[in-house]
Coordinates of C-alpha atoms and ligand atoms in Angstrom, one line a residue:
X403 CA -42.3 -80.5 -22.6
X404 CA -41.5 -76.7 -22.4
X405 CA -43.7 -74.7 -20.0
X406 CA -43.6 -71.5 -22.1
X407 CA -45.3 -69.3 -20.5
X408 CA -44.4 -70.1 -17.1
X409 CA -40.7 -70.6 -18.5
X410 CA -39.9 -73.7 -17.1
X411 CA -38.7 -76.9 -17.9
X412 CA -40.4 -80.6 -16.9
X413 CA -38.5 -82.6 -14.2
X414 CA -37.1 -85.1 -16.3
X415 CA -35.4 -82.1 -18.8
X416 CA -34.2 -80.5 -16.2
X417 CA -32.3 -83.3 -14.9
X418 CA -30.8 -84.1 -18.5
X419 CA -30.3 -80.8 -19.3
X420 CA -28.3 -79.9 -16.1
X421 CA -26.1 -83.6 -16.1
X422 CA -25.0 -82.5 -19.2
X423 CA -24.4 -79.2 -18.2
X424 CA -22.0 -81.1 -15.4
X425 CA -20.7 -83.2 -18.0
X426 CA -19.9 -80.8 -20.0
X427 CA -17.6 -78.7 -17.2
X428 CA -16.2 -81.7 -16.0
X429 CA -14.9 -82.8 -19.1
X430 CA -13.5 -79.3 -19.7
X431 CA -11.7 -79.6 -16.2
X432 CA -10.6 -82.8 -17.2
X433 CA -9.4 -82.1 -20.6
X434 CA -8.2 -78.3 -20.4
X435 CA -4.7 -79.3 -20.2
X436 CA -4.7 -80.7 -23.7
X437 CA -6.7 -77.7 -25.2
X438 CA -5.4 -74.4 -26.8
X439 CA -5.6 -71.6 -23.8
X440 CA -5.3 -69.0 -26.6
X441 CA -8.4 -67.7 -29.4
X442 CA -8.5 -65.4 -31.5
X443 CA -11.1 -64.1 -33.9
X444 CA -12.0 -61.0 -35.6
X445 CA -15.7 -59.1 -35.1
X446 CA -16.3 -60.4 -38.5
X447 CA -16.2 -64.0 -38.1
X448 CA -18.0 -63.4 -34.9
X449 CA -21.1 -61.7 -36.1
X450 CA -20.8 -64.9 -39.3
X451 CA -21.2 -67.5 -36.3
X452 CA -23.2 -66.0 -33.6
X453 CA -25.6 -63.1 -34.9
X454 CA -28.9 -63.6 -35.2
X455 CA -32.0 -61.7 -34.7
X456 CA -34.0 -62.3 -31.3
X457 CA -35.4 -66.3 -31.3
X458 CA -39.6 -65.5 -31.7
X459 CA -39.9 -69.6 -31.8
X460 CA -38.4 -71.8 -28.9
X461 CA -35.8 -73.9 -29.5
X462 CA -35.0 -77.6 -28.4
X463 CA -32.6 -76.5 -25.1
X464 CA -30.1 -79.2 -26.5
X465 CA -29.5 -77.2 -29.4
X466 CA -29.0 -74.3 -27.8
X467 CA -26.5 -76.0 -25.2
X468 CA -25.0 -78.1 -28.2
X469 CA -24.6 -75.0 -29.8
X470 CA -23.0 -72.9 -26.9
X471 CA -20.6 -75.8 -26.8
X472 CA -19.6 -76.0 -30.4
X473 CA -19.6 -72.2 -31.5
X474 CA -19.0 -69.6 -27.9
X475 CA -16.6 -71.8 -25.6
X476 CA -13.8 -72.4 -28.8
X477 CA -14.0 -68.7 -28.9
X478 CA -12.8 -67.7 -25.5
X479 CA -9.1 -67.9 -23.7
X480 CA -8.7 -70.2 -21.1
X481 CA -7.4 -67.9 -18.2
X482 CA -7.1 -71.3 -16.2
X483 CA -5.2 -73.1 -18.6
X484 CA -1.5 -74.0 -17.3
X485 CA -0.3 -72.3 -20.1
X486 CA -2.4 -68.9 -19.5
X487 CA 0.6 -66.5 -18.3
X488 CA -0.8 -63.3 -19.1
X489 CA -2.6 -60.2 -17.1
X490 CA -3.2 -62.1 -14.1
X491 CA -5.0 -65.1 -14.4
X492 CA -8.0 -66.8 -13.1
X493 CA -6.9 -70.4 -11.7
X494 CA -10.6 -71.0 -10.5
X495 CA -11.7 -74.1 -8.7
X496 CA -14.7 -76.6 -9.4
X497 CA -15.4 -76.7 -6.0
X498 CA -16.3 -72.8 -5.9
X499 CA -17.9 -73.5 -9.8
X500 CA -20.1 -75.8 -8.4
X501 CA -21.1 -73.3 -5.2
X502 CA -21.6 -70.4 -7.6
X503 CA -23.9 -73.2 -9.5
X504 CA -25.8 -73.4 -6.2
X505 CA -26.4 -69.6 -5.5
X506 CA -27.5 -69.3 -8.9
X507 CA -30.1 -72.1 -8.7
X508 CA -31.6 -70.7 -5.3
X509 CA -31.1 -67.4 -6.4
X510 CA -30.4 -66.1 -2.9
X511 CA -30.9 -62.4 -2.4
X512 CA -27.7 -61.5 -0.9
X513 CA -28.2 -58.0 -0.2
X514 CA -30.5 -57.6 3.4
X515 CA -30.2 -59.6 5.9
X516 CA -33.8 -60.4 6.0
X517 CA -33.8 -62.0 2.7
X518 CA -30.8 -64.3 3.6
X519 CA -29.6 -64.2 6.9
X520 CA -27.3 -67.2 6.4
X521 CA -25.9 -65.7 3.2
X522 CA -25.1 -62.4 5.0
X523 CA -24.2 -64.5 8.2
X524 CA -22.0 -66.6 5.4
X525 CA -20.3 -63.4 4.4
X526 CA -19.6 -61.9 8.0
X527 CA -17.8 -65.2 8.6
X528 CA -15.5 -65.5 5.7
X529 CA -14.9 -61.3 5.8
X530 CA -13.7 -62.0 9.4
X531 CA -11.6 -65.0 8.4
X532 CA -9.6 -62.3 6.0
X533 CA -9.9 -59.6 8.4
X534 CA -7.4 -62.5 10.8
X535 CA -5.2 -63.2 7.9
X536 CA -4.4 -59.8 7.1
X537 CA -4.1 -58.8 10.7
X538 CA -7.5 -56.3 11.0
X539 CA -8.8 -56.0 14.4
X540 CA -11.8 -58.7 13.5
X541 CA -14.1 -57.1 15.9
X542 CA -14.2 -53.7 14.7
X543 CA -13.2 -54.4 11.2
X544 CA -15.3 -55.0 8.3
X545 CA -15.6 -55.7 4.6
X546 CA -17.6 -56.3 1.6
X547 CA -17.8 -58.8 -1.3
X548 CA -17.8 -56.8 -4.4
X549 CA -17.7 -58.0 -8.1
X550 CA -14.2 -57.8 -8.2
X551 CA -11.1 -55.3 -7.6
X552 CA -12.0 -52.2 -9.7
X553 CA -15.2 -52.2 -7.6
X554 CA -13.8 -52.9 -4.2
X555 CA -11.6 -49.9 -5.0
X556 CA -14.3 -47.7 -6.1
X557 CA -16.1 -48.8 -3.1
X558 CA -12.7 -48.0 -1.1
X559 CA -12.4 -44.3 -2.9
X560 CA -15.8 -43.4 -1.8
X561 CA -15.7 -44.5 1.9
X562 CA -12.2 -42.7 2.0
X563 CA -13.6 -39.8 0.7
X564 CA -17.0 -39.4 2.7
X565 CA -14.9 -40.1 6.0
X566 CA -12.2 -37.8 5.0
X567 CA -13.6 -34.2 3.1
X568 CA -17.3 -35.1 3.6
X569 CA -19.4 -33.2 0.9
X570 CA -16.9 -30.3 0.1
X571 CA -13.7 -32.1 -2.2
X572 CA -13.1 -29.6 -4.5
X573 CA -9.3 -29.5 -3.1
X574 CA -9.0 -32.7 -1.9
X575 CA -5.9 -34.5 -3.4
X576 CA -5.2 -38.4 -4.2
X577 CA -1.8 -40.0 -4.3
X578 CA -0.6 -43.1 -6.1
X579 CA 2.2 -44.3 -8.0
X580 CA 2.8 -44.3 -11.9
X581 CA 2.3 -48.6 -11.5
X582 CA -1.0 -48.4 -9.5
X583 CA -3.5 -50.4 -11.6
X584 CA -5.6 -48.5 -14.2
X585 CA -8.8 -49.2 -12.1
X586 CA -8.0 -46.7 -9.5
X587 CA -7.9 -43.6 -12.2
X588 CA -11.3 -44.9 -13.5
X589 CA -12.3 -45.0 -9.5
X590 CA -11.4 -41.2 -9.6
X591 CA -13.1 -40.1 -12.7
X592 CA -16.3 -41.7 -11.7
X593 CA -16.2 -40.0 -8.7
X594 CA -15.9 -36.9 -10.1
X595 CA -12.6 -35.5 -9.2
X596 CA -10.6 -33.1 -11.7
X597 CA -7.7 -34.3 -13.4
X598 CA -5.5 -31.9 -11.6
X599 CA -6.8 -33.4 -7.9
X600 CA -4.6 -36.6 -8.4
X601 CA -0.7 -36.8 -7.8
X602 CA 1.0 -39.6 -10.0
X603 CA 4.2 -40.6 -8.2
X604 CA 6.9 -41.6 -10.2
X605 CA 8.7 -45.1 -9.0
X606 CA 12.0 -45.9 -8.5
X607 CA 14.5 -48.4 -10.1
X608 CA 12.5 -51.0 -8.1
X609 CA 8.8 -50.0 -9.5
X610 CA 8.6 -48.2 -5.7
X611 CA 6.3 -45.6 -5.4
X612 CA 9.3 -43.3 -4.6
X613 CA 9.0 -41.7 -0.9
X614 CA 10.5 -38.7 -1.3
X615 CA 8.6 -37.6 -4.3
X616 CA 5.2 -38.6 -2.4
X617 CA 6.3 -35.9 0.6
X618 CA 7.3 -33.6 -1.7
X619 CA 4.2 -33.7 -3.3
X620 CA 2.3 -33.4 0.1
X621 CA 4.6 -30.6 0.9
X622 CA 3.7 -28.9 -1.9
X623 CA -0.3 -29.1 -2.0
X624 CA -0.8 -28.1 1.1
X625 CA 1.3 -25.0 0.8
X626 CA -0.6 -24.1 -2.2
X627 CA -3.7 -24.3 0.5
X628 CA -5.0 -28.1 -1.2
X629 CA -6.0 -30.8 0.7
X630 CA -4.2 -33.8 0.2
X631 CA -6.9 -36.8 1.6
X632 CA -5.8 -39.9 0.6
X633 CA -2.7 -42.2 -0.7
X634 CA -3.2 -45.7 -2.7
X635 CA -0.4 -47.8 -2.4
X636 CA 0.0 -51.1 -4.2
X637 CA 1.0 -54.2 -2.7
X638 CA 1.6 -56.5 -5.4
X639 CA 1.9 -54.0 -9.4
X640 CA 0.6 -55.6 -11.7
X641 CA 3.4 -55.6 -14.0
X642 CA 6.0 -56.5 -11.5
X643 CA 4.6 -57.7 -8.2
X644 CA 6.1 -54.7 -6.6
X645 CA 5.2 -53.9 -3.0
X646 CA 5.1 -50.4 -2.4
X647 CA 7.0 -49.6 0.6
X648 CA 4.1 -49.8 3.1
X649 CA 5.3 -48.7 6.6
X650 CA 7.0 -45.7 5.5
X651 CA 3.8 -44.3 3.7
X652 CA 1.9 -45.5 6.4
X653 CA 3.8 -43.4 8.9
X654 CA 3.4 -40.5 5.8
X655 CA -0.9 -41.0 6.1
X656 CA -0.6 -41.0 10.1
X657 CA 1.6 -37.7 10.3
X658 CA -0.6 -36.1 7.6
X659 CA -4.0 -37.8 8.6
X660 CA -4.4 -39.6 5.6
X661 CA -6.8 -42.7 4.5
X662 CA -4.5 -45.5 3.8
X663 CA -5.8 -47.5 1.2
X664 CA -3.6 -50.6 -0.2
X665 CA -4.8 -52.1 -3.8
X666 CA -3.5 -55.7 -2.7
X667 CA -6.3 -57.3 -5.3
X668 CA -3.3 -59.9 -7.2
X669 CA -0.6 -59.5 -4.7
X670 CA -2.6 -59.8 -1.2
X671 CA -3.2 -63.1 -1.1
X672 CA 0.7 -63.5 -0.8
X673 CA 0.0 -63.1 3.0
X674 CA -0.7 -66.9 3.1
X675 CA 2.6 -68.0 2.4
X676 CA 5.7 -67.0 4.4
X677 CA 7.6 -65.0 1.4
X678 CA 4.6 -63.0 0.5
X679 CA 4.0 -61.9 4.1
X680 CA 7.4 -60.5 4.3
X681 CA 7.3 -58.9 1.5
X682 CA 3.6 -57.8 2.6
X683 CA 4.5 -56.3 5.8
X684 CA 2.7 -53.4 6.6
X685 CA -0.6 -54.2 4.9
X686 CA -1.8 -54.3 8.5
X687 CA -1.5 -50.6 9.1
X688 CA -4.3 -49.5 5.8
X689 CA -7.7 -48.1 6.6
X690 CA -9.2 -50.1 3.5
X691 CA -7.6 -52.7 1.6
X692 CA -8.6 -54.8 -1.7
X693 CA -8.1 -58.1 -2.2
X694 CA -9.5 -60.0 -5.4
X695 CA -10.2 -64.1 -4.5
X696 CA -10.6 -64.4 -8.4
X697 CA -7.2 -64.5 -8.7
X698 CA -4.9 -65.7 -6.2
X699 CA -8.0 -67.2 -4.0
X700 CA -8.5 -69.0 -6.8
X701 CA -12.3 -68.1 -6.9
X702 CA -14.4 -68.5 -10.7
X703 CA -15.6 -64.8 -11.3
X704 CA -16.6 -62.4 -10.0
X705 CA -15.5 -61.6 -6.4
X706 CA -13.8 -59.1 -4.9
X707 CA -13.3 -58.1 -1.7
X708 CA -12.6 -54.0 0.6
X709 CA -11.7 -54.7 4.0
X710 CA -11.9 -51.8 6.2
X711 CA -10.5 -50.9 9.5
X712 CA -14.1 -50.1 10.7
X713 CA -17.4 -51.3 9.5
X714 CA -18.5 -48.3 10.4
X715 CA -16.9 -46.0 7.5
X716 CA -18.9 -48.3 5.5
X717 CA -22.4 -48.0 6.7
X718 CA -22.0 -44.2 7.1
X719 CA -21.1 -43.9 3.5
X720 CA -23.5 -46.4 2.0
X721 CA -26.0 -46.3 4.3
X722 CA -29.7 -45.1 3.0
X723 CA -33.2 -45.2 4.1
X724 CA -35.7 -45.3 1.7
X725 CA -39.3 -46.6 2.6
X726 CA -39.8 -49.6 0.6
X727 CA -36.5 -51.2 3.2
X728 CA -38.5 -49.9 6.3
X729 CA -39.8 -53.3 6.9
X730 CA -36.1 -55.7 6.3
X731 CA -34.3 -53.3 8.6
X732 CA -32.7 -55.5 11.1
X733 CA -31.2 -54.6 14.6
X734 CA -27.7 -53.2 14.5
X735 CA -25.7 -56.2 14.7
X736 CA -27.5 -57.8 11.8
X737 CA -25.3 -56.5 8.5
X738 CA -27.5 -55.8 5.5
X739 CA -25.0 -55.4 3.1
X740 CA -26.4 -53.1 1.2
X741 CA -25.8 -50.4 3.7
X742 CA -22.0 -51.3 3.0
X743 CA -21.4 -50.7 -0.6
X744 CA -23.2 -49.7 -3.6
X745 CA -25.4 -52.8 -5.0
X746 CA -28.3 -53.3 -3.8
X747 CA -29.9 -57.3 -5.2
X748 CA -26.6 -59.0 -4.9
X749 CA -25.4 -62.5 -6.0
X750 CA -24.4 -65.1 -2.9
X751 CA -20.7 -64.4 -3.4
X752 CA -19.8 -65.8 0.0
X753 CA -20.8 -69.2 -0.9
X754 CA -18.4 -70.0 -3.0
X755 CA -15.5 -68.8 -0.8
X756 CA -16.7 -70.9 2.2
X757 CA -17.4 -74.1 0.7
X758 CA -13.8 -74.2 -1.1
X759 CA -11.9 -73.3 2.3
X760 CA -14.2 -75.5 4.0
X761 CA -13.4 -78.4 1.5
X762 CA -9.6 -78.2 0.7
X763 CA -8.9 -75.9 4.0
X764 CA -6.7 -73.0 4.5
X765 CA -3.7 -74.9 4.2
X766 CA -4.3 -76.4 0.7
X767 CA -4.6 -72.8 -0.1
X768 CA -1.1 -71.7 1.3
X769 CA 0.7 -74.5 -0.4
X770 CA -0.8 -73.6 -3.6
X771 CA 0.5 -69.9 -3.1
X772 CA 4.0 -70.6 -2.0
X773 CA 4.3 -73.2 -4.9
X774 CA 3.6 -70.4 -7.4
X775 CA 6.1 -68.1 -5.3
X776 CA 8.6 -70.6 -5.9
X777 CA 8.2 -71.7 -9.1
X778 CA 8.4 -68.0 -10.3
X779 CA 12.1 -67.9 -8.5
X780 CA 12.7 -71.3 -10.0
X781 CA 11.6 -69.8 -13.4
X782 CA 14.1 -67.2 -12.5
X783 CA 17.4 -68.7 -12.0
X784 CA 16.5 -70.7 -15.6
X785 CA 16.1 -67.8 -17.2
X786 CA 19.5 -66.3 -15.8
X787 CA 21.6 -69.6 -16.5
X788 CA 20.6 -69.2 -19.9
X789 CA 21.9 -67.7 -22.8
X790 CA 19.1 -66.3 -24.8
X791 CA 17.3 -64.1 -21.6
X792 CA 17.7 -61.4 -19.8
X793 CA 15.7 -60.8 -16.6
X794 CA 14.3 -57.2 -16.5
X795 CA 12.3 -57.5 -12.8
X796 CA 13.3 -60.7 -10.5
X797 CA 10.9 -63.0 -9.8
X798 CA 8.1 -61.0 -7.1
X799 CA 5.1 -62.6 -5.9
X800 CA 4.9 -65.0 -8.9
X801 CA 5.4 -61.8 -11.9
X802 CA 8.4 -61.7 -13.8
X803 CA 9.6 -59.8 -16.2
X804 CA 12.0 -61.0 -18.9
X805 CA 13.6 -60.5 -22.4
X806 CA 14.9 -62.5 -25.5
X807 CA 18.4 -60.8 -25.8
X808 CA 21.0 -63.7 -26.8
X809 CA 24.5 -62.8 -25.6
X810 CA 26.8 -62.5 -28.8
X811 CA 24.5 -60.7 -30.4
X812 CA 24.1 -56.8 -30.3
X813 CA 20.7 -55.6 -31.2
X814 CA 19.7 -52.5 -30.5
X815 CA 16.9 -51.6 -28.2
X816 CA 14.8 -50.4 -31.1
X817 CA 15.7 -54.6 -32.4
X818 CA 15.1 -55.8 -28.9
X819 CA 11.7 -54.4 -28.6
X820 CA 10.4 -55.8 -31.6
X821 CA 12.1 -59.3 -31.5
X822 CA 10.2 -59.6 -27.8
X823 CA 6.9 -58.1 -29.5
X824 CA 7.0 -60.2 -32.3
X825 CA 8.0 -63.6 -30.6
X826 CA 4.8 -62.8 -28.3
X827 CA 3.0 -62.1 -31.5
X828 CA 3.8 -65.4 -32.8
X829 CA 3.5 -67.2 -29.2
X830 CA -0.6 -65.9 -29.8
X831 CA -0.6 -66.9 -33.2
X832 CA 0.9 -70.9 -32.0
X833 CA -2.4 -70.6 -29.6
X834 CA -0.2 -72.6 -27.3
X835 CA 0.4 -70.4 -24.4
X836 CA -0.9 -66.9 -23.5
X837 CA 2.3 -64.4 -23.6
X838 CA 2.1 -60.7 -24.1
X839 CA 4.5 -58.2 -23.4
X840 CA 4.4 -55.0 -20.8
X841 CA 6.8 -51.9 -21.0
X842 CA 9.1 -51.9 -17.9
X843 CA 11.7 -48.3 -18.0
X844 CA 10.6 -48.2 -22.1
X845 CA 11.6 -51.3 -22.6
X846 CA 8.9 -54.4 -24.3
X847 CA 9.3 -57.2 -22.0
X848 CA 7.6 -60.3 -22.0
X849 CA 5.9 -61.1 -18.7
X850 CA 4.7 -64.1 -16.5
X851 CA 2.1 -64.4 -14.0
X852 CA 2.5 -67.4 -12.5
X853 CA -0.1 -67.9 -9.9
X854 CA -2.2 -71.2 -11.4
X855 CA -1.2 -74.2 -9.1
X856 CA -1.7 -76.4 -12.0
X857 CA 1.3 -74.8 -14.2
X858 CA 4.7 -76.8 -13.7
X859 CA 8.1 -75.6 -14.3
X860 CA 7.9 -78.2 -17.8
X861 CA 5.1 -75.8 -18.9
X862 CA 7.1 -73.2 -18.6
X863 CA 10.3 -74.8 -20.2
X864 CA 7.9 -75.7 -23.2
X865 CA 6.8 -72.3 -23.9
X866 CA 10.4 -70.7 -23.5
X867 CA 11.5 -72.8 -25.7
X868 CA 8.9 -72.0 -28.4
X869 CA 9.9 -68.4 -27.5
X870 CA 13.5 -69.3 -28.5
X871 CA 12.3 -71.1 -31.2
X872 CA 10.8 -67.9 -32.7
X873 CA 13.5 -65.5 -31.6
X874 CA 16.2 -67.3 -33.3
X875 CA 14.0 -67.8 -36.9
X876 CA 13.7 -63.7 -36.4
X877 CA 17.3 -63.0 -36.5
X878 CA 17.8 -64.1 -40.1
X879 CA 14.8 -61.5 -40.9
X880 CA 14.9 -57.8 -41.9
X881 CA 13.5 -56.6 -38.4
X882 CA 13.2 -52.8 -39.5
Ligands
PLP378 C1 -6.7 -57.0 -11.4 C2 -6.4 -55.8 -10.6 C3 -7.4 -54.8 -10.3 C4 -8.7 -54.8 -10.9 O1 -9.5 -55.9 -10.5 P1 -10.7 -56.5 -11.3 O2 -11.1 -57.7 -10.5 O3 -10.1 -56.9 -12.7 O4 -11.7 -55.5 -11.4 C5 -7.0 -53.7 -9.5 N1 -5.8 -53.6 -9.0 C6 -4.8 -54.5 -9.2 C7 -3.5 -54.3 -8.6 C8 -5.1 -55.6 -10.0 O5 -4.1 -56.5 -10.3

């Protein structure tokens, strides 16, 4: 029977109502391949299906799971599915599904140390295994879990300011590059700068922030008396992959006294395989970095992760005494991490990283990074030998950018554009594989992330040859 009023369940309920609970994900693991990785729906039917006013009366909890089941999970892409190409997608693993299960269910306080000491102890240790992979000094480095990459970056912003202006920024000046992800501008704003206190580099024919442009616009500010503080470079775009060249800028931050800070939260994880690192070299030489294991660390949301050259930019920026933490305080080698970022209660985000390295181990993880490296070449040279694409950016840490653009043909660009637009419209509308376009150089390309271990180079082949399908049924329409 239902405790009401002390909102709980009996024993035995509990135990049904969570083995079906398992069931239920299990069966979705099990059977995900065989689904549609694609919904849509329009606010509409939503509000026909699911609104209703607040429940006064309890309900039997299998209706309400049965329910769930039936009418929210149908409505939702599957950003795990092999099929799920699109933004960068969230591969997940039960392992870490099942962890996060656990934190929840113990609720562990994850913001003192007092309240958890294993769960911070938990997150020192798996901070220090990244600090290693990316080449930190482990000692004197730190980090933070954070809710994912816009946060670790916000997080990143504010240390990088407090350490390099203090309280007076009203001419410090930010540099990125016209690809850094959107996150980074909404860092900014919340922060408060101005609109005119950032520098938006362009790129070069590569998607490279371009150097030249960057020490001009250095130059520049601080003849006009600014006071350029701070460059983000991205290691891994978003829409290509593109690694920003990383030792020249960070040769740029040391002659100017800049904070380095790297946005590697897709492309970072590259450093466990032996192209990515290559391509990542440099990474080493930022004061804070971001790193996102929901994506390529293959972690269910939400986890993110700012490493920093020194924990102790952190704590000076975050750190705050009120009276009600007098008594949790613990000596200075015991991390509350709430004197290292902004959130205060926190969930157990460490768990779930831990247990998944600790149970398929580091090196399940690199071959699951360097497959997706390689299929994304693979998916390449396919799309060159054929007749019907064109390649618009190679194959870079698992992106790629293509087009539909049959030789013999001549469209136009204005044609080309909305062929590719409208054979990802109908990709969506086929529910069988999540494809949407980017512009690259004003050009609508259709682009690949290809970072879920469970996608095979048939996958692929399936859905490029729906694409074809579509674009050659297109050709015999009026496209203007
Ligand atoms: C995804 C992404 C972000 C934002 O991370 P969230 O986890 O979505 O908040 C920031 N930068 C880059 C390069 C990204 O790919």
């Amino acid at each position: 029977m239902l405790n009401a009023h002390t909102l709980q369940l009996d024993k035995e309920e509990m135990k049904q109502f969570g083995y079906q609970v398992i069931d239920t994900i299990v069966d979705h693991f099990d059977t995900e391949r065989l689904k549609k990785p694609v919904t849509t729906a329009s606010r509409e039917e939503m509000e026909l299906l699911l609104k209703i006013e607040v429940p006064e009366k309890p309900t039997n909890y299998q209706d309400v799971l049965d329910f769930v089941v039936n009418k929210v999970f149908p409505y939702s892409d599957f950003f795990t599915h092999p099929k799920s190409y699109s933004f960068v997608p969230g591969p997940s693993n039960y392992v870490s599904v099942m962890a996060d299960t656990l934190a929840t269910g113990y609720n562990i306080f994850s913001g003192g140390w007092a309240g958890s000491p294993a769960a911070s102890e938990l997150e020192i240790v798996s901070i220090q295994w990244l600090l290693k992979l990316f080449n930190f000094p482990e000692k004197k480095g730190g980090g933070i879990f954070t809710s994912g990459g816009s946060m670790a970056n916000l997080t990143a912003l504010v240390t990088a300011r407090r350490h390099q202006c203090g309280d007076d920024f009203s001419k410090a000046i930010i540099y990125m590059s016209d690809q850094a992800h959107s996150s980074n501008i909404k860092a900014i704003r919340v922060l408060g700068f101005k609109k005119e206190q950032v520098r938006i580099i362009p790129t070069d024919i590569e998607f490279k922030m371009a150097n030249n442009k960057l020490k001009n616009a250095i130059a520049k500010d601080k003849l006009e008396g600014l006071k350029p503080f701070c460059i983000i470079a991205s290691a891994g775009t978003t829409n290509t992959g593109t690694v920003d060249p990383l030792n020249e800028i960070a040769t740029i931050c040391k002659t100017e006294k800049l904070w380095f800070h790297i946005d590697g939260a897709y492309g970072g994880a590259a450093i466990l395989s032996k192209k990515g690192s290559q391509l990542l070299k440099g990474i080493e030489k930022a004061d804070s970095l971001t790193i996102d294991p929901h994506k390529w660390l293959f972690q269910p949301y939400e986890m993110g992760c700012l490493l920093v050259k020194n924990h102790k930019w952190l704590s000076e920026t975050f750190s705050e005494k009120p009276e009600y933490l007098r008594d949790i305080e613990g000596n200075t080698s015991e991390i509350n991490f709430y004197d290292h970022g902004i959130q205060l209660t926190r969930r157990f985000r460490a768990l779930k990283f831990y247990m998944s390295l600790k149970t398929f181990g580091l090196n399940a993880f690199k071959k699951a990074i360097s497959y997706s490296i390689d299929l994304t070449e693979e998916v390449e040279s396919l799309l060159r030998k054929s007749p019907y694409w064109e390649v618009i950016s190679p194959a870079t840490l698992a992106v790629i950018n293509f087009r539909y653009n049959p030789i013999g043909k001549s469209y136009t660009e204005k044609e080309l554009d909305l062929i590719n637009q409208s054979i990802s419209k109908k990709v969506i509308e086929s529910r069988e594989a999540l494809l949407v376009t980017t512009v690259l150089q004003n050009q609508v390309v259709l682009r690949m992330c290809l970072i879920n271990p469970r996608t095979t180079i048939d996958d692929v082949k399936e859905t490029l040859l729906l694409c074809e399908s579509f674009g050659e049924k297109l050709e015999f329409n009026d496209l203007t």
